[in-house]
């Protein structure tokens, strides 16, 4: 093959340099071999070594293997051991092995999932996975799926579709006329709506100051009898999984009625919607099928790799009208063009890993995975509740456990110290006006032993505190 210049020649030989790619694989394998036992948060030393990345942009093209070595040496130790069994921070998620392997394979393909013509495999898998998901979540058969980066984008895309549909019904085409001088859209949601929902409301031009806020009960569920009169200009946003308590709104009492009043009902179910894909926890989502749109992450509860959000929408026309871009070079063919269902044009083919995860787990595997997270969180709650100085504050209906110590000061100190000990990792939050430790069981890799170890770390920290060592 003719090589035009030195850089090109170098890159051709690197493409065929099995050492380069084998190294990446062996570094990765080595990481997997250690991640389940190492401290969860990086050591002070690893954090200090991050300074090594503070270098000037090199003037000349360098050596591929040296770059990879550098990344592994200073990057790997500074990662959070999120895929291990003792990371309970935020509401993240572990990783199913085959999804990681499929992602690695697909990395070599580097597909652009925008349209069928740019990647037939991506389009095909999007169609297949859409069918699987709609069935798995028992959603109406007309529901379509957009594969987006996360629930933030799924929430935004849902609002874009809702906005289009509501205004279209009022003879206003928002894609052409915009929101200036349009009829007003009402937005109703609860006082504990996730911050990404507020971001979506602001991005969609609906304005957070226009929100009609509804109070919540002790578990963070929207109070059904406080929901204002709805109409065909209203978007009602509900939650499957309060980000602190994990509580589910009462869909059975709300969705059907809201829809009959003409409102568009959206469900933010970033981690909790997965209950609807199970046999054993499905009852938490009863009635949600009467909503219009639903958002969920594959990278949280399902343990698929980042970034993988899923948008379900039962109004394909509105979704496509709201998100779709047109250009003379975009073919109008009958195959699925994934970009019509997402706000981005070029996208990584995230559906590949999602497909692999679902194909591997099957219906029963999804059920078992999600239910096991619930069972582990029940164990965590039970063990901590029987420890002196720790009190569970929520009803553990899904995977979230909120813990309070005697005072906010102790709670704060305990969180900081637990993080420093690195035996496990938990974050904090505010619940009913008090500081709490927020535990989120999200990884398939968490074992009962991990939970016992973590509880011991809680106990030791409190003991230290009581002995005035903190
Ligand atoms: C995580 C989360 C989001 C945001 O999802 P991303 O995937 O981070 O964009 C929205 N809502 C809830 C309830 C969440 O837990």
XYZ file of C-alpha atoms and ligand atoms in Angstrom:
485
model
C 0.000 0.000 0.000
C 1.250 3.494 -0.848
C 1.767 5.617 2.244
C 1.474 9.347 1.632
C 3.300 10.707 4.611
C 5.115 9.786 7.778
C 2.168 10.168 10.165
C -0.055 8.076 7.962
C 2.610 5.426 7.685
C 2.986 5.368 11.445
C -0.755 5.020 11.976
C -1.069 2.231 9.427
C 1.524 0.253 11.298
C -0.155 0.995 14.630
C -3.461 -0.296 13.278
C -1.698 -3.600 12.719
C 0.317 -3.455 15.920
C -1.167 -6.235 17.938
C 1.012 -5.213 20.880
C -0.801 -1.887 21.150
C -4.239 -3.457 21.319
C -3.134 -6.448 23.338
C -1.664 -4.072 25.880
C -4.934 -2.208 26.184
C -6.663 -5.510 26.771
C -4.161 -6.763 29.316
C -4.228 -3.457 31.213
C -7.997 -3.718 31.264
C -7.920 -7.331 32.386
C -5.487 -6.446 35.119
C -7.845 -3.697 36.244
C -10.716 -6.179 36.426
C -8.553 -8.604 38.410
C -7.990 -5.999 41.121
C -11.031 -3.755 41.153
C -13.197 -5.990 43.321
C -10.688 -5.979 46.185
C -9.019 -2.599 46.070
C -10.027 0.456 48.102
C -13.037 2.067 46.499
C -11.902 5.699 46.213
C -8.401 6.438 44.818
C -5.549 6.844 47.327
C -4.051 10.262 48.105
C -0.988 9.201 46.172
C -3.032 8.324 43.083
C -4.805 11.679 43.270
C -1.493 13.531 43.541
C -0.158 11.662 40.535
C -2.977 13.159 38.454
C -0.670 16.178 38.207
C 1.239 14.179 35.618
C -1.557 14.937 33.149
C -0.848 18.654 33.482
C 1.559 18.742 30.565
C 1.674 20.995 27.536
C 0.196 19.722 24.308
C 3.114 17.949 22.621
C 4.519 19.641 19.531
C 5.178 16.413 17.689
C 3.282 13.185 17.196
C 4.368 10.663 19.815
C 4.403 6.978 20.467
C 1.101 5.119 20.735
C 2.266 2.554 23.265
C 3.851 5.214 25.430
C 0.550 7.142 25.495
C -1.346 4.021 26.480
C 1.209 3.174 29.183
C 0.987 6.681 30.551
C -2.804 6.536 30.703
C -2.763 3.206 32.453
C -0.062 4.161 34.945
C -1.618 7.407 36.124
C -5.238 6.999 35.048
C -6.260 3.575 36.339
C -5.321 4.208 40.005
C -7.292 7.470 39.959
C -10.553 5.778 38.976
C -13.412 5.155 41.368
C -13.877 1.388 41.791
C -17.436 1.851 40.643
C -17.816 -1.552 39.056
C -16.836 -3.335 42.250
C -19.209 -4.483 44.968
C -18.757 -1.754 47.581
C -19.504 1.415 45.668
C -22.876 2.757 46.814
C -22.523 6.343 45.638
C -25.189 8.433 43.910
C -27.243 6.034 41.792
C -24.636 4.684 39.432
C -24.238 1.087 38.304
C -21.802 -1.738 37.719
C -21.130 -3.466 34.444
C -22.270 -6.814 33.077
C -19.163 -8.596 31.704
C -20.539 -9.355 28.247
C -21.604 -5.720 27.842
C -18.032 -4.646 28.480
C -16.693 -7.231 26.030
C -19.254 -6.258 23.368
C -18.346 -2.621 23.850
C -14.683 -3.478 23.381
C -15.404 -5.347 20.180
C -17.610 -2.556 18.844
C -14.886 -0.042 19.684
C -12.946 -1.497 16.767
C -15.905 -0.834 14.489
C -16.285 2.811 15.638
C -19.786 3.100 14.239
C -21.791 6.267 13.784
C -25.358 5.311 14.673
C -27.043 8.327 13.079
C -28.750 6.599 10.149
C -29.152 3.191 8.562
C -26.806 4.047 5.710
C -24.044 5.029 8.097
C -24.379 1.847 10.155
C -26.798 -0.933 9.194
C -25.822 -2.988 12.248
C -26.678 -0.121 14.622
C -30.045 0.508 12.984
C -30.912 -3.158 13.026
C -30.018 -3.542 16.693
C -31.959 -0.387 17.572
C -35.064 -1.878 15.958
C -34.582 -5.207 17.712
C -33.862 -3.689 21.128
C -36.806 -1.302 20.792
C -39.093 -4.297 20.349
C -37.528 -6.158 23.275
C -37.749 -3.154 25.601
C -41.337 -2.206 24.818
C -42.299 -5.790 25.531
C -40.108 -6.113 28.640
C -41.559 -2.948 30.198
C -45.126 -3.894 29.110
C -45.606 -0.552 27.388
C -48.221 0.118 24.687
C -47.279 -1.469 21.354
C -47.112 1.895 19.542
C -44.292 3.033 21.872
C -41.043 3.978 20.132
C -37.582 4.162 21.649
C -34.784 6.708 21.376
C -31.265 5.703 22.409
C -29.691 8.709 24.087
C -26.767 9.460 26.383
C -28.713 9.286 29.636
C -31.936 10.147 31.370
C -31.160 13.873 31.244
C -31.411 13.727 27.461
C -34.348 11.326 27.594
C -36.250 13.753 29.846
C -35.426 16.629 27.520
C -36.462 14.701 24.403
C -39.736 13.694 26.058
C -40.509 17.319 26.869
C -39.692 18.329 23.300
C -42.237 15.778 22.051
C -44.808 16.834 24.650
C -44.331 20.483 23.765
C -44.782 19.711 20.082
C -47.939 17.645 20.621
C -49.638 20.070 23.016
C -49.045 23.057 20.771
C -49.886 21.160 17.587
C -53.257 20.293 19.096
C -53.740 24.038 19.543
C -52.838 24.643 15.888
C -49.395 25.962 16.685
C -46.391 24.277 15.024
C -43.619 24.931 17.522
C -40.904 23.614 15.216
C -41.684 26.474 12.822
C -43.057 29.210 15.050
C -41.063 28.655 18.210
C -42.323 29.500 21.664
C -42.507 33.272 21.265
C -46.214 34.210 21.360
C -47.251 30.555 21.499
C -50.100 29.407 23.741
C -48.801 28.778 27.261
C -47.800 25.267 28.312
C -48.309 24.360 31.978
C -45.817 22.124 33.771
C -46.813 20.263 36.914
C -44.328 18.283 38.978
C -43.499 17.458 42.578
C -41.202 19.370 44.900
C -38.688 16.526 44.818
C -38.416 16.221 41.052
C -34.885 15.283 40.000
C -32.655 18.211 39.064
C -32.284 16.858 35.521
C -36.051 17.292 35.096
C -35.713 20.959 35.989
C -32.841 21.237 33.562
C -35.012 19.666 30.845
C -37.829 22.095 31.620
C -35.456 25.000 31.275
C -33.804 23.619 28.112
C -37.205 23.089 26.526
C -37.995 26.757 27.081
C -40.829 26.031 29.506
C -39.214 27.947 32.371
C -38.729 26.602 35.876
C -40.598 29.597 37.320
C -43.725 28.392 35.532
C -43.699 25.042 37.321
C -46.806 24.309 39.384
C -45.191 22.541 42.334
C -46.960 19.741 44.168
C -46.120 18.643 47.714
C -44.837 15.163 48.516
C -45.486 12.697 51.315
C -42.888 11.397 53.815
C -41.404 9.049 51.232
C -41.142 11.716 48.527
C -44.182 10.624 46.496
C -46.316 13.261 44.814
C -49.496 13.890 46.828
C -52.255 12.731 44.529
C -54.978 14.952 45.982
C -52.753 18.021 45.668
C -52.295 17.691 41.927
C -54.060 20.684 40.362
C -56.788 20.419 37.736
C -55.107 19.244 34.521
C -55.995 20.055 30.948
C -54.762 19.678 27.377
C -52.098 22.358 27.863
C -50.402 20.531 30.743
C -47.324 18.341 31.085
C -47.368 16.308 34.291
C -44.010 14.822 35.281
C -43.945 11.875 37.702
C -41.201 9.721 39.170
C -40.449 6.014 39.237
C -37.742 6.099 41.902
C -37.244 9.209 44.027
C -33.520 9.869 43.816
C -33.177 9.785 47.614
C -35.729 7.303 48.917
C -36.359 5.279 45.768
C -40.131 5.802 46.231
C -42.553 5.467 43.319
C -45.427 7.828 42.562
C -48.907 6.331 42.613
C -49.238 5.847 38.867
C -52.445 3.815 39.144
C -54.272 6.742 40.738
C -52.754 9.401 38.505
C -51.848 8.408 34.942
C -55.143 7.269 33.460
C -57.047 10.184 34.965
C -54.445 12.747 33.878
C -54.490 11.424 30.367
C -58.261 11.507 30.175
C -58.044 15.169 31.155
C -55.819 15.699 28.125
C -52.477 16.145 29.893
C -49.184 14.686 28.668
C -47.780 12.455 31.405
C -44.037 11.863 31.609
C -42.291 9.427 33.953
C -38.699 10.039 35.040
C -37.593 6.536 35.941
C -33.832 6.800 35.529
C -33.114 3.863 37.816
C -36.558 2.866 39.138
C -38.348 2.232 35.859
C -36.526 -1.099 35.732
C -38.968 -2.327 38.373
C -41.496 -2.357 35.545
C -39.301 -4.813 33.635
C -39.389 -7.365 36.446
C -41.882 -9.851 37.749
C -41.066 -9.369 41.407
C -41.154 -5.551 41.626
C -43.545 -4.735 38.811
C -46.255 -3.791 41.307
C -44.342 -0.554 42.012
C -45.096 0.666 38.501
C -48.719 -0.416 38.060
C -50.581 2.114 35.946
C -47.468 3.712 34.445
C -48.375 2.279 31.048
C -51.002 5.031 30.713
C -48.314 7.727 30.576
C -47.102 9.229 27.277
C -43.343 9.118 27.765
C -40.846 7.395 30.044
C -37.121 7.874 30.667
C -34.746 5.238 32.000
C -31.019 4.571 32.105
C -29.432 1.323 30.999
C -26.202 2.447 32.658
C -27.735 2.487 36.137
C -29.851 -0.460 37.297
C -29.268 -2.651 34.229
C -25.481 -2.375 34.628
C -24.840 -1.607 30.962
C -21.830 0.624 30.199
C -22.031 4.411 30.270
C -23.511 6.349 28.386
C -26.820 4.688 27.787
C -30.194 6.336 28.308
C -33.515 5.174 26.898
C -36.496 7.301 25.952
C -39.873 5.676 25.437
C -42.567 7.720 23.720
C -46.031 6.626 22.616
C -46.335 9.458 20.085
C -43.855 8.704 17.328
C -45.054 11.552 15.143
C -44.530 14.143 17.891
C -41.121 12.779 18.830
C -39.845 12.719 15.266
C -41.294 16.142 14.503
C -39.632 17.538 17.614
C -36.174 16.034 17.151
C -35.763 15.413 13.503
C -33.436 17.383 11.291
C -33.549 17.407 7.558
C -30.846 17.901 4.983
C -30.583 17.057 1.306
C -27.988 14.366 2.004
C -30.132 12.490 4.547
C -31.836 9.598 2.798
C -35.518 9.096 3.338
C -35.624 5.329 3.461
C -37.773 2.829 5.224
C -35.050 1.534 7.553
C -34.732 2.935 11.036
C -32.704 6.143 11.237
C -31.827 6.360 14.931
C -31.137 10.081 14.878
C -34.853 10.797 14.327
C -35.451 9.558 17.870
C -32.621 11.410 19.607
C -31.454 15.006 19.828
C -28.027 14.188 18.399
C -27.024 13.372 14.861
C -23.701 11.526 15.162
C -23.907 9.113 18.060
C -21.765 6.309 19.371
C -23.551 3.034 18.769
C -24.458 2.521 22.409
C -27.215 0.121 21.446
C -24.622 -2.586 20.774
C -23.790 -3.013 24.462
C -27.414 -2.675 25.437
C -28.352 -5.415 22.998
C -25.591 -7.660 24.370
C -26.679 -7.017 27.973
C -30.320 -7.829 27.276
C -29.583 -10.835 25.083
C -27.292 -12.231 27.759
C -29.574 -11.606 30.754
C -32.869 -12.469 29.124
C -36.146 -11.717 30.846
C -35.287 -13.824 33.874
C -31.813 -12.381 34.221
C -33.167 -8.822 34.265
C -35.667 -9.864 36.913
C -32.986 -11.534 39.014
C -30.495 -8.663 38.663
C -32.973 -5.943 39.640
C -34.523 -7.956 42.446
C -31.113 -8.828 43.871
C -30.302 -5.104 44.183
C -33.518 -4.729 46.169
C -32.734 -7.686 48.419
C -29.203 -6.415 49.108
C -30.504 -2.996 50.027
C -32.975 -4.591 52.440
C -30.086 -6.455 54.051
C -28.035 -3.264 54.277
C -30.947 -1.445 55.929
C -31.640 -4.262 58.359
C -28.006 -4.563 59.452
C -27.542 -0.820 59.922
C -30.822 -0.428 61.762
C -29.641 -2.908 64.330
C -26.382 -0.967 64.827
C -26.499 1.610 67.576
C -26.294 5.160 66.223
C -27.706 4.478 62.762
C -31.338 4.773 61.779
C -33.000 3.946 58.478
C -35.191 6.842 57.383
C -37.073 5.486 54.381
C -39.197 2.574 53.389
C -36.798 0.490 51.302
C -39.036 -0.283 48.332
C -36.270 -0.465 45.736
C -32.480 0.010 46.032
C -32.109 3.196 48.092
C -31.377 3.338 51.815
C -31.248 6.602 53.779
C -29.421 6.554 57.102
C -29.352 9.144 59.841
C -26.954 9.447 62.773
C -27.811 11.181 66.046
C -26.935 14.656 64.774
C -26.250 16.205 61.375
C -22.700 16.860 62.488
C -22.086 13.186 63.185
C -23.714 12.191 59.894
C -21.403 14.546 58.000
C -18.295 13.296 59.760
C -19.260 9.666 59.296
C -19.711 10.150 55.546
C -16.342 11.861 55.173
C -14.561 9.231 57.225
C -16.197 6.294 55.453
C -15.097 7.772 52.140
C -11.567 8.179 53.469
C -11.356 4.626 54.766
C -12.095 3.426 51.215
C -13.647 0.168 52.389
C -16.826 1.337 50.690
C -18.108 4.603 49.245
C -21.353 6.373 50.130
C -22.531 9.931 49.609
C -24.802 12.238 51.544
C -28.074 14.031 50.977
C -30.778 15.933 52.810
C -33.959 14.137 53.777
C -36.889 15.790 55.556
C -34.606 18.647 56.557
C -31.894 16.425 58.056
C -28.562 15.228 56.701
C -28.518 11.586 55.703
C -26.135 8.991 54.363
C -27.452 7.863 51.010
C -26.790 4.247 50.066
C -27.588 3.077 46.597
C -27.142 -0.598 45.766
C -26.659 -0.628 42.006
C -24.104 -3.250 41.074
C -24.675 -6.942 40.373
C -21.252 -7.453 41.974
C -22.352 -6.537 45.494
C -22.350 -9.618 47.701
C -23.748 -10.133 51.202
C -20.140 -10.156 52.364
C -19.567 -6.727 50.772
C -22.509 -5.430 52.759
C -21.251 -6.936 56.028
C -17.828 -5.413 55.339
C -19.376 -2.032 54.636
C -21.534 -2.125 57.763
C -18.410 -2.913 59.765
C -16.776 0.155 58.289
C -19.816 2.225 59.391
C -19.530 0.751 62.910
C -15.791 1.436 63.173
C -16.185 5.035 62.097
C -18.853 5.688 64.680
C -16.716 4.029 67.338
C -13.853 6.337 66.427
C -16.177 9.283 66.682
C -17.444 8.213 70.088
C -13.845 7.909 71.270
C -13.211 11.468 70.122
C -10.778 10.331 67.503
C -12.575 12.204 64.725
C -29.598 9.774 37.394
C -30.936 10.363 37.310
C -31.285 11.261 36.290
C -30.268 11.749 35.287
O -29.825 10.697 34.488
P -28.436 10.775 33.685
O -28.311 9.434 33.084
O -27.377 11.076 34.701
O -28.550 11.861 32.684
C -32.587 11.699 36.222
N -33.500 11.310 37.120
C -33.213 10.469 38.131
C -34.291 10.071 39.090
C -31.916 9.972 38.268
O -31.618 9.121 39.253
